[in-house]
Coordinates of C-alpha atoms in Angstrom, one line a residue:
Chain P
M1 CA 45.5 12.7 -4.9
S2 CA 45.2 10.6 -1.8
G3 CA 41.9 12.3 -1.1
S4 CA 40.3 11.1 -4.2
W5 CA 41.8 7.6 -3.6
K6 CA 40.3 7.6 -0.2
R7 CA 36.9 8.8 -1.5
R8 CA 37.0 6.1 -4.1
L9 CA 37.6 3.5 -1.4
T10 CA 34.7 4.7 0.8
D11 CA 32.4 4.8 -2.3
G12 CA 33.4 1.2 -3.1
M13 CA 32.7 0.1 0.5
K14 CA 29.4 1.9 0.4
G15 CA 28.6 0.1 -2.9
A16 CA 29.5 -3.3 -1.5
A17 CA 27.4 -2.6 1.6
G18 CA 24.5 -1.5 -0.6
I19 CA 24.6 -4.6 -2.7
L20 CA 24.9 -6.8 0.4
M21 CA 21.8 -5.1 1.9
G22 CA 20.0 -5.4 -1.4
C23 CA 20.7 -9.2 -1.4
L24 CA 19.5 -9.5 2.2
V25 CA 16.3 -7.7 1.4
L26 CA 15.7 -9.7 -1.7
F27 CA 16.6 -13.0 0.0
P28 CA 13.0 -14.0 0.8
L29 CA 12.0 -13.5 -2.8
F30 CA 14.9 -15.6 -4.0
Y31 CA 14.1 -18.2 -1.4
G32 CA 10.5 -18.3 -2.5
L33 CA 11.4 -18.6 -6.2
A34 CA 14.0 -21.3 -5.6
G35 CA 11.6 -23.2 -3.3
A36 CA 9.0 -23.4 -6.0
F37 CA 11.3 -25.9 -7.8
K38 CA 11.8 -28.2 -4.7
T39 CA 10.2 -31.6 -4.3
P40 CA 8.2 -32.3 -1.1
S41 CA 11.0 -34.5 0.2
E42 CA 13.5 -31.7 -0.2
F43 CA 11.5 -29.7 2.2
L44 CA 11.7 -32.5 4.7
S45 CA 15.4 -33.1 4.5
Y46 CA 17.8 -31.7 7.0
P47 CA 19.7 -29.4 6.8
P48 CA 17.3 -27.3 4.8
R49 CA 18.8 -25.8 1.6
V50 CA 17.9 -22.7 -0.3
L51 CA 18.6 -24.0 -3.8
P52 CA 16.6 -26.8 -5.3
S53 CA 18.4 -29.9 -6.6
S54 CA 17.0 -29.4 -10.1
L55 CA 15.2 -26.6 -11.9
L56 CA 13.5 -29.2 -14.0
F57 CA 11.1 -30.2 -11.3
T58 CA 8.0 -28.2 -12.3
D59 CA 5.2 -30.2 -10.6
N60 CA 4.6 -27.3 -8.3
F61 CA 3.8 -25.0 -11.1
V62 CA 1.7 -27.6 -12.8
R63 CA -0.2 -28.0 -9.6
V64 CA -0.8 -24.2 -9.2
F65 CA -2.6 -24.2 -12.6
T66 CA -4.5 -27.5 -12.2
Q67 CA -5.4 -27.6 -8.5
V68 CA -7.2 -24.3 -8.8
P69 CA -8.3 -22.4 -12.0
M70 CA -5.3 -20.2 -11.9
L71 CA -5.7 -18.9 -15.5
R72 CA -9.2 -17.8 -14.7
Y73 CA -7.8 -16.0 -11.6
F74 CA -5.2 -14.3 -13.8
L75 CA -7.9 -13.1 -16.2
N76 CA -10.0 -11.8 -13.3
S77 CA -7.1 -9.9 -11.8
L78 CA -6.1 -8.5 -15.2
I79 CA -9.7 -7.3 -15.9
T80 CA -10.2 -5.8 -12.5
A81 CA -6.8 -4.1 -12.4
L82 CA -7.1 -2.6 -15.9
F83 CA -10.7 -1.5 -15.3
T84 CA -9.9 0.0 -11.9
S85 CA -6.9 1.9 -13.1
C86 CA -8.6 3.3 -16.2
V87 CA -11.8 4.4 -14.4
R88 CA -9.9 5.8 -11.4
L89 CA -7.7 7.8 -13.7
C90 CA -10.6 9.1 -15.8
V91 CA -12.5 10.2 -12.7
A92 CA -9.4 11.9 -11.3
V93 CA -8.7 13.7 -14.6
L94 CA -12.2 15.1 -14.8
A95 CA -12.1 16.3 -11.2
A96 CA -8.6 17.7 -11.5
Y97 CA -9.7 19.6 -14.7
A98 CA -12.5 21.2 -12.8
F99 CA -10.2 22.4 -10.0
A100 CA -7.4 23.5 -12.3
F101 CA -9.4 25.5 -14.8
F102 CA -12.6 26.7 -13.2
H103 CA -13.5 29.0 -10.4
F104 CA -16.8 28.2 -8.8
R105 CA -18.7 28.4 -5.6
G106 CA -17.7 25.9 -3.0
E107 CA -14.5 25.1 -4.8
K108 CA -12.4 25.0 -1.6
V109 CA -15.0 23.0 0.4
L110 CA -15.3 20.4 -2.4
F111 CA -11.6 20.1 -2.8
F112 CA -11.1 19.4 0.9
L113 CA -14.0 17.0 0.8
L114 CA -12.2 15.0 -1.8
I115 CA -8.8 15.3 -0.3
G116 CA -10.4 14.4 3.0
T117 CA -11.1 10.8 1.7
M118 CA -7.4 10.1 2.4
M119 CA -8.0 10.7 6.1
L120 CA -10.5 7.8 6.3
P121 CA -8.5 4.6 6.0
A122 CA -10.2 2.2 3.6
D123 CA -9.7 -0.7 6.0
T124 CA -12.0 0.7 8.7
L125 CA -14.7 1.0 6.0
L126 CA -14.4 -2.6 4.7
V127 CA -17.3 -4.2 6.6
T128 CA -19.7 -1.3 5.9
N129 CA -18.7 -1.2 2.3
Y130 CA -19.3 -4.9 2.1
Q131 CA -22.9 -4.3 3.4
T132 CA -23.5 -1.7 0.7
V133 CA -22.0 -3.8 -2.1
S134 CA -23.9 -6.9 -1.2
R135 CA -27.2 -4.9 -0.9
L136 CA -26.5 -3.6 -4.4
G137 CA -26.2 -7.2 -5.5
L138 CA -22.7 -6.7 -6.7
T139 CA -20.9 -9.5 -4.9
D140 CA -19.2 -11.9 -7.3
T141 CA -19.0 -9.3 -10.0
Y142 CA -16.1 -7.4 -11.5
T143 CA -17.9 -4.1 -10.7
G144 CA -18.1 -5.1 -7.0
I145 CA -14.4 -5.9 -6.9
C146 CA -13.5 -2.6 -8.5
I147 CA -16.0 -0.1 -7.2
V148 CA -14.6 0.7 -3.8
S149 CA -11.2 1.6 -5.2
L150 CA -12.3 4.2 -7.8
V151 CA -11.6 7.3 -5.7
G152 CA -8.0 8.4 -6.1
A153 CA -7.7 11.6 -4.1
S154 CA -3.9 11.7 -4.3
Q155 CA -4.1 11.1 -8.1
M156 CA -6.5 13.9 -8.5
F157 CA -4.2 16.1 -6.5
M158 CA -1.1 15.3 -8.6
L159 CA -3.1 15.8 -11.8
R160 CA -4.4 19.1 -10.6
Q161 CA -0.8 20.3 -9.9
R162 CA 0.3 19.1 -13.3
F163 CA -2.6 20.8 -15.1
M164 CA -2.1 24.1 -13.3
S165 CA 1.5 24.2 -14.4
S166 CA 0.4 24.0 -18.1
P167 CA 1.6 27.1 -19.9
V168 CA -1.0 29.9 -20.1
S169 CA -0.2 30.3 -23.8
V170 CA -1.5 26.8 -24.5
R171 CA -4.7 27.6 -22.7
E172 CA -5.1 30.9 -24.5
A173 CA -4.4 29.3 -27.9
A174 CA -7.0 26.6 -27.2
R175 CA -9.5 29.3 -26.1
M176 CA -8.9 31.3 -29.3
D177 CA -9.5 28.2 -31.4
G178 CA -12.8 27.6 -29.5
C179 CA -11.6 24.2 -28.4
G180 CA -14.2 22.5 -26.3
D181 CA -13.5 21.0 -22.9
M182 CA -13.4 17.4 -23.9
R183 CA -11.3 18.1 -27.0
F184 CA -8.9 20.3 -24.9
I185 CA -8.5 17.5 -22.3
L186 CA -8.0 14.8 -24.9
S187 CA -5.8 16.5 -27.4
V188 CA -3.9 19.1 -25.4
L189 CA -3.9 18.3 -21.6
L190 CA -3.5 14.5 -21.6
P191 CA -0.7 14.3 -24.2
M192 CA 1.2 17.0 -22.2
S193 CA 0.9 14.9 -19.0
I194 CA 1.9 11.5 -20.2
P195 CA 4.7 10.9 -17.7
V196 CA 2.4 11.6 -14.7
L197 CA -0.4 9.6 -16.3
T198 CA 1.9 6.6 -16.8
T199 CA 3.1 6.8 -13.2
L200 CA -0.4 7.0 -11.8
F201 CA -1.7 4.2 -14.1
V202 CA 1.1 1.8 -13.2
Q203 CA 0.9 2.6 -9.6
S204 CA -2.8 1.9 -9.4
F205 CA -2.5 -1.2 -11.6
V206 CA 0.0 -2.8 -9.3
A207 CA -2.1 -1.7 -6.2
Q208 CA -5.2 -3.3 -7.6
W209 CA -3.3 -6.4 -8.9
N210 CA -1.9 -6.9 -5.3
A211 CA -5.2 -6.2 -3.5
Y212 CA -6.3 -9.0 -1.2
L213 CA -8.8 -8.3 1.6
W214 CA -11.5 -6.6 -0.4
P215 CA -11.5 -9.1 -3.3
L216 CA -11.6 -11.9 -0.7
M217 CA -14.7 -10.4 0.9
V218 CA -16.8 -9.7 -2.2
T219 CA -16.1 -13.0 -4.0
N220 CA -17.6 -16.3 -3.1
R221 CA -17.7 -18.1 -6.4
D222 CA -14.5 -19.8 -7.4
S223 CA -14.7 -18.4 -10.9
M224 CA -14.6 -14.8 -9.6
R225 CA -11.5 -15.0 -7.3
T226 CA -8.4 -13.0 -8.1
V227 CA -4.9 -14.3 -8.2
Q228 CA -3.9 -12.9 -4.8
V229 CA -6.9 -14.6 -3.2
G230 CA -6.4 -17.8 -5.3
I231 CA -2.8 -18.4 -4.2
T232 CA -3.8 -18.4 -0.5
M233 CA -6.3 -21.2 -1.3
L234 CA -3.5 -23.5 -2.4
T235 CA -2.8 -24.4 1.2
T236 CA -4.1 -27.8 2.2
P237 CA -5.4 -28.5 5.8
E238 CA -2.1 -30.2 6.6
G239 CA -0.3 -27.2 5.1
T240 CA 2.8 -29.1 4.1
N241 CA 2.7 -28.6 0.3
Y242 CA 5.3 -25.8 0.6
G243 CA 6.5 -26.1 -2.9
T244 CA 3.1 -25.5 -4.4
I245 CA 2.5 -22.5 -2.1
L246 CA 5.8 -21.0 -3.1
A247 CA 5.1 -21.6 -6.8
G248 CA 1.8 -19.8 -6.4
A249 CA 3.5 -16.9 -4.7
A250 CA 6.0 -16.7 -7.5
V251 CA 3.4 -16.8 -10.2
A252 CA 1.3 -14.1 -8.5
M253 CA 4.2 -11.6 -8.2
I254 CA 5.7 -12.1 -11.6
P255 CA 3.5 -9.4 -13.4
S256 CA 4.1 -6.7 -10.9
V257 CA 7.8 -7.4 -10.5
L258 CA 8.2 -7.3 -14.2
L259 CA 6.3 -4.0 -14.5
F260 CA 8.5 -2.6 -11.8
V261 CA 11.8 -3.6 -13.4
L262 CA 10.7 -2.3 -16.7
L263 CA 9.2 1.0 -15.4
R264 CA 11.2 1.6 -12.3
R265 CA 11.5 5.3 -13.0
S266 CA 7.7 5.9 -13.3
M267 CA 6.9 3.6 -10.3
T268 CA 9.4 5.1 -7.9
R269 CA 8.2 8.6 -8.8
S270 CA 4.8 7.7 -7.4
A271 CA 6.3 7.7 -3.9
L272 CA 6.5 11.5 -4.1
Chain J
M1 CA -17.7 33.4 -34.6
Q2 CA -16.8 30.9 -31.9
R3 CA -19.2 30.3 -29.1
I4 CA -17.5 31.3 -25.9
S5 CA -19.2 28.6 -23.9
R6 CA -17.2 25.9 -25.8
S7 CA -13.8 27.2 -24.6
P8 CA -12.0 25.4 -21.9
G9 CA -12.5 26.8 -18.4
E10 CA -15.5 28.8 -19.3
G11 CA -19.2 28.3 -19.9
S12 CA -22.2 27.3 -17.9
I13 CA -22.0 27.7 -14.2
L14 CA -22.9 24.0 -13.7
K15 CA -20.0 22.8 -15.8
P16 CA -17.3 22.4 -13.1
Y17 CA -19.8 20.5 -11.0
L18 CA -20.5 18.1 -13.8
F19 CA -16.7 17.3 -14.1
L20 CA -16.6 16.8 -10.3
L21 CA -19.8 14.6 -10.2
P22 CA -18.3 11.2 -10.7
M23 CA -15.6 11.6 -8.1
L24 CA -18.0 13.3 -5.6
A25 CA -20.6 10.5 -6.1
L26 CA -18.0 7.7 -5.7
S27 CA -16.5 9.2 -2.6
G28 CA -19.9 9.9 -1.2
V29 CA -21.1 6.4 -1.6
F30 CA -18.0 4.5 -0.8
V31 CA -16.1 6.7 1.7
Y32 CA -18.4 9.2 3.5
W33 CA -21.6 7.1 3.5
P34 CA -19.9 4.0 5.0
F35 CA -18.1 6.3 7.5
A36 CA -21.4 7.9 8.6
R37 CA -23.1 4.5 8.6
N38 CA -20.3 3.2 10.8
I39 CA -20.9 5.9 13.3
V40 CA -24.6 5.2 13.3
Q41 CA -24.2 1.4 13.4
S42 CA -21.8 1.6 16.3
F43 CA -24.7 3.1 18.4
S44 CA -27.4 0.8 17.0
K45 CA -28.7 -2.7 17.2
V46 CA -27.9 -4.3 13.8
S47 CA -29.3 -7.6 12.6
F48 CA -27.0 -10.2 11.0
R49 CA -28.4 -9.1 7.7
G50 CA -27.1 -5.6 8.3
Q51 CA -30.4 -3.9 9.0
I52 CA -30.5 -1.4 11.8
T53 CA -33.3 -2.6 14.2
G54 CA -33.0 -0.1 17.0
F55 CA -31.0 2.3 19.1
A56 CA -28.4 0.6 21.3
G57 CA -26.8 3.6 23.0
L58 CA -23.4 2.7 24.2
G59 CA -24.4 -1.0 24.2
N60 CA -22.0 -2.1 21.5
Y61 CA -19.1 -0.2 23.0
R62 CA -19.9 -1.5 26.5
Y63 CA -20.1 -5.0 25.1
L64 CA -16.8 -4.5 23.3
F65 CA -15.0 -3.1 26.3
S66 CA -16.1 -6.0 28.4
R67 CA -14.6 -8.6 26.0
R68 CA -11.1 -9.7 26.8
E69 CA -10.0 -10.0 23.2
F70 CA -10.7 -6.3 22.6
G71 CA -8.1 -5.3 25.2
I72 CA -5.7 -7.9 23.7
A73 CA -6.4 -6.5 20.2
I74 CA -5.6 -3.0 21.3
G75 CA -2.4 -4.1 23.0
N76 CA -1.3 -6.1 20.0
T77 CA -2.1 -3.3 17.5
L78 CA -0.2 -0.7 19.6
R79 CA 2.8 -3.0 20.1
L80 CA 2.9 -3.7 16.3
M81 CA 2.7 0.0 15.5
L82 CA 5.2 1.1 18.2
I83 CA 7.9 -1.4 17.0
N84 CA 7.1 -1.3 13.3
V85 CA 7.3 2.5 12.7
P86 CA 10.7 3.3 14.3
V87 CA 12.3 0.1 13.0
T88 CA 11.1 0.8 9.4
L89 CA 12.1 4.4 9.5
L90 CA 15.6 3.7 11.0
L91 CA 16.3 0.9 8.6
T92 CA 15.2 2.7 5.5
L93 CA 16.9 5.9 6.6
S94 CA 20.2 4.0 6.9
L95 CA 19.7 2.4 3.6
A96 CA 18.9 5.8 2.0
L97 CA 22.0 7.4 3.6
L98 CA 24.1 4.5 2.2
S99 CA 23.0 5.3 -1.3
W100 CA 22.0 9.0 -1.7
K101 CA 25.3 9.8 -3.3
K102 CA 25.2 8.5 -6.9
T103 CA 28.0 6.2 -8.0
R104 CA 28.2 3.6 -10.7
L105 CA 26.6 0.9 -8.5
T106 CA 23.8 2.9 -7.0
P107 CA 21.2 2.2 -9.8
L108 CA 21.6 -1.5 -9.2
Y109 CA 21.0 -1.6 -5.4
E110 CA 18.4 1.2 -5.7
T111 CA 16.3 -1.2 -7.7
M112 CA 17.0 -4.1 -5.3
L113 CA 16.1 -2.1 -2.3
A114 CA 13.0 -0.5 -3.9
L115 CA 11.7 -3.8 -5.3
P116 CA 9.7 -4.9 -2.1
M117 CA 7.2 -2.1 -2.9
T118 CA 5.9 -4.0 -5.8
V119 CA 5.5 -7.4 -4.2
S120 CA 2.0 -8.3 -3.2
M121 CA 1.1 -8.9 0.5
A122 CA -0.3 -12.3 -0.3
S123 CA 2.9 -13.5 -2.1
I124 CA 5.4 -12.4 0.5
T125 CA 3.2 -13.6 3.3
L126 CA 3.1 -17.1 1.8
I127 CA 6.9 -17.0 1.4
F128 CA 7.4 -16.0 5.0
R129 CA 5.1 -18.8 6.1
V130 CA 7.6 -21.3 4.6
L131 CA 10.7 -19.3 5.4
L132 CA 9.8 -19.0 9.1
N133 CA 8.5 -22.6 9.4
P134 CA 10.0 -24.0 12.5
S135 CA 11.3 -27.2 10.9
A136 CA 11.3 -26.9 7.1
G137 CA 12.1 -23.1 7.1
F138 CA 15.5 -21.7 6.4
I139 CA 15.7 -18.9 9.0
N140 CA 15.8 -21.1 12.2
Y141 CA 18.4 -23.3 10.6
I142 CA 20.8 -20.6 9.3
L143 CA 20.5 -18.5 12.5
G144 CA 20.7 -21.6 14.8
L145 CA 17.4 -20.8 16.4
D146 CA 14.7 -22.9 17.7
I147 CA 11.8 -20.5 17.5
G148 CA 8.2 -21.5 16.8
W149 CA 7.4 -18.2 15.0
Y150 CA 3.8 -18.2 13.9
T151 CA 3.0 -21.4 15.9
D152 CA 4.1 -19.9 19.2
R153 CA 2.0 -17.3 21.0
H154 CA 5.2 -15.6 22.3
T155 CA 6.8 -15.1 19.0
A156 CA 4.0 -15.0 16.4
M157 CA 3.8 -11.2 16.6
Y158 CA 7.5 -10.9 15.9
G159 CA 7.1 -13.0 12.9
I160 CA 4.3 -10.6 11.7
L161 CA 6.6 -7.7 12.5
L162 CA 9.4 -9.1 10.3
L163 CA 6.9 -9.4 7.5
T164 CA 5.4 -5.9 7.9
V165 CA 8.8 -4.3 8.2
W166 CA 9.9 -6.0 5.0
M167 CA 6.8 -4.9 3.2
G168 CA 7.5 -1.3 4.1
I169 CA 11.1 -1.2 3.0
G170 CA 10.6 -0.4 -0.7
F171 CA 8.2 2.6 -0.4
N172 CA 10.0 4.2 2.6
Y173 CA 13.4 3.8 1.0
V174 CA 12.4 5.4 -2.2
L175 CA 10.7 8.3 -0.3
L176 CA 13.7 9.0 2.0
L177 CA 16.2 8.5 -0.8
S178 CA 14.6 11.2 -3.0
A179 CA 14.3 13.5 0.0
L180 CA 18.0 13.1 0.8
R181 CA 18.8 13.8 -2.8
G182 CA 16.8 17.0 -2.6
V183 CA 19.1 18.4 0.0
P184 CA 21.3 21.0 -1.8
S185 CA 24.7 19.5 -2.3
D186 CA 26.5 22.8 -1.9
L187 CA 25.2 23.0 1.7
I188 CA 26.8 19.6 2.5
G189 CA 29.9 20.5 0.5
S190 CA 30.6 23.7 2.4
A191 CA 29.9 22.1 5.7
R192 CA 32.4 19.4 4.9
L193 CA 35.0 22.1 3.9
E194 CA 34.5 23.6 7.4
G195 CA 35.3 20.2 8.9
A196 CA 31.8 18.9 9.7
G197 CA 31.7 15.1 10.2
F198 CA 29.1 12.6 9.1
F199 CA 26.9 13.0 12.2
T200 CA 27.1 16.8 12.3
I201 CA 25.9 16.9 8.6
L202 CA 23.3 14.3 9.4
F203 CA 21.8 16.0 12.4
R204 CA 22.3 19.6 11.5
I205 CA 21.6 19.6 7.8
Q206 CA 20.1 16.5 6.3
L207 CA 17.6 15.5 9.0
P208 CA 16.2 19.0 9.6
L209 CA 15.8 19.5 5.8
I210 CA 14.0 16.2 5.2
S211 CA 11.9 16.4 8.4
P212 CA 8.7 17.1 6.4
V213 CA 9.2 13.9 4.5
L214 CA 10.1 12.0 7.7
L215 CA 6.9 13.2 9.3
Y216 CA 4.9 12.1 6.2
A217 CA 6.6 8.7 6.3
G218 CA 6.0 8.4 10.0
C219 CA 2.3 9.1 9.5
T220 CA 1.8 6.7 6.6
N221 CA 3.6 3.9 8.4
M222 CA 1.6 4.5 11.6
V223 CA -1.7 4.4 9.7
Q224 CA -0.6 1.3 7.9
A225 CA 0.6 -0.5 11.0
M226 CA -2.7 0.4 12.8
M227 CA -4.6 -1.2 9.9
T228 CA -2.5 -4.4 9.8
S229 CA -4.8 -7.3 9.0
G230 CA -4.0 -9.1 5.7
P231 CA -1.0 -11.2 6.9
I232 CA -2.9 -12.1 10.0
L233 CA -5.8 -13.3 8.0
I234 CA -3.5 -15.5 5.9
L235 CA -1.0 -16.7 8.5
T236 CA -2.5 -16.9 11.9
Q237 CA -6.2 -16.1 12.1
G238 CA -5.4 -14.0 15.1
G239 CA -3.8 -16.9 17.0
P240 CA -2.1 -18.7 18.6
S241 CA -4.2 -17.8 21.6
R242 CA -5.1 -14.4 20.2
S243 CA -1.5 -13.2 20.3
T244 CA -1.8 -11.7 16.8
T245 CA -5.4 -10.4 16.9
T246 CA -5.3 -6.8 15.7
L247 CA -8.1 -4.3 15.7
I248 CA -8.9 -4.6 12.0
Y249 CA -8.7 -8.3 12.2
L250 CA -11.2 -8.3 15.1
M251 CA -13.4 -6.0 13.0
Y252 CA -13.3 -8.3 10.1
S253 CA -14.0 -11.5 12.1
M254 CA -16.8 -9.9 14.1
G255 CA -18.5 -8.1 11.2
Y256 CA -17.8 -10.2 8.1
G257 CA -17.2 -13.4 10.0
S258 CA -19.9 -13.5 12.6
G259 CA -22.4 -10.9 11.2
D260 CA -22.1 -8.8 14.4
Y261 CA -22.2 -5.5 12.5
G262 CA -22.9 -3.2 15.4
V263 CA -19.9 -4.3 17.4
A264 CA -17.7 -4.4 14.2
A265 CA -18.7 -0.8 13.6
A266 CA -17.7 0.0 17.1
V267 CA -14.3 -1.6 16.6
S268 CA -13.8 0.3 13.4
M269 CA -14.6 3.5 15.2
V270 CA -12.0 2.8 17.9
A271 CA -9.4 2.0 15.3
F272 CA -10.2 5.1 13.4
G273 CA -10.2 7.3 16.5
M274 CA -6.9 6.0 17.7
T275 CA -5.3 6.5 14.3
L276 CA -6.6 10.0 14.1
L277 CA -5.3 10.7 17.6
F278 CA -1.9 9.5 16.7
T279 CA -1.8 11.5 13.5
L280 CA -2.7 14.7 15.5
C281 CA 0.0 13.8 18.1
L282 CA 2.6 13.3 15.5
F283 CA 1.7 16.7 14.0
I284 CA 1.7 18.5 17.3
L285 CA 4.9 16.8 18.6
E286 CA 6.8 17.5 15.3
G287 CA 5.2 20.9 14.8
K288 CA 8.1 22.6 16.6
R289 CA 10.8 20.5 15.0
V290 CA 9.7 20.1 11.4
H291 CA 11.3 22.7 9.1
Y292 CA 9.6 23.6 5.9
Q293 CA 11.9 25.2 3.4

């Protein structure tokens, strides 16, 4: 009896510590969100406070959308994130299908060639890729923003594992029916793999939505910037418009945070 | 009668290659080609338009090694990595140990602790810029500090470290949490019945069993830390007085910034070589200690 009471106490203490740590970790986000409602003079007052005096002060948000074409940035981010996630997934599905259902010469070599792309960090290739993309005339285009992120080796690997675990009976039945490759993929394989597909899609959507360095490099025209690049352009030379900067940061993270809260299970599964 | 060639997994000998073609082509053009070109460029004279104009031998490397900022960049990158990796792992491991046993509250703080993985680098960097502002920021005030953070060359790197550790919390926490939950609970239960305490269970059962995941987390964090550049680009431009210049930032500013593609390729090769070396070291060092079930 006292044992279970003691355990309940330690569980409670652990819970309290967990919530406390969670609040500490989330404090910067809370601070940023609250700061987005502060007036410039509130940032100058001492002592600095976390909470704004009023949530009705929305100048900062208005400025985020008027000082730069933020809606256009949103559209650009949305288009590139959707396009990248879709194409990357399709490319990975096709490759995974080949590895899961065919035996062919050079299978192992090609598999390790594709998996090997994970050993070459994209950051070390940025400048050389920029040279390629600008020679192809793809700077300031959606294709240029997306094209370097279309290889998803880990996605291909996860899909191959999923495909290989599909029951033999399903494959046999499809074979008896004379089901073609594309029809088999579209009407049997993909519907069976929806949880993995969702995970991979959301994961790459968020990754592309949050991308910064590459979109910065390949875009020069203001109308082609993405949200992440755009919010860093809100800083003025004096750099004292803290409220506007924070409003920009808040606006840019809303879509991915919302996706995360709604689809936490699929998103955290992607860490495996 | 059905044509056999229309069945999944059978047919023309070329078919699997056709399915592989898009991915092979993309990884060829945007991974292996730039990598090969990087190697070639690092030994070549390259014009500011990116054309290779001649053989330079070790010229680019010699030039690089003679520059003071290169040594500084290596030092900064190593310092960042050597602090970031252990701090992130210890922190997220403690957080995961706090919450691996499911109770009614765990879903709540699991979400809270995993949330950083979805926040973009640009957003959180801008927030830290204000949060760590010496006068208007909140951190100096609440902790009673008088630190210049990103404006002082002695502290700028620690400001970057706070930021990169924060950015790593979500992913590592989720990874280690699911690893800990994968440890068979009857193992822990019977150890506890025999009187094993928290640390015995941690060091004899949990850590050995999750060591493959720890190795994986260590590797990914190491690579990420070696590649740190985004926050530096937004916050400090490598300053003040080069105190936050990292290798990839140097590569970016020399190649994309100044059009010095040959030297930029050499920096990139150094960064790649060091990262590869550390990955191999981690695998060799851990080789004896990592247990695969």
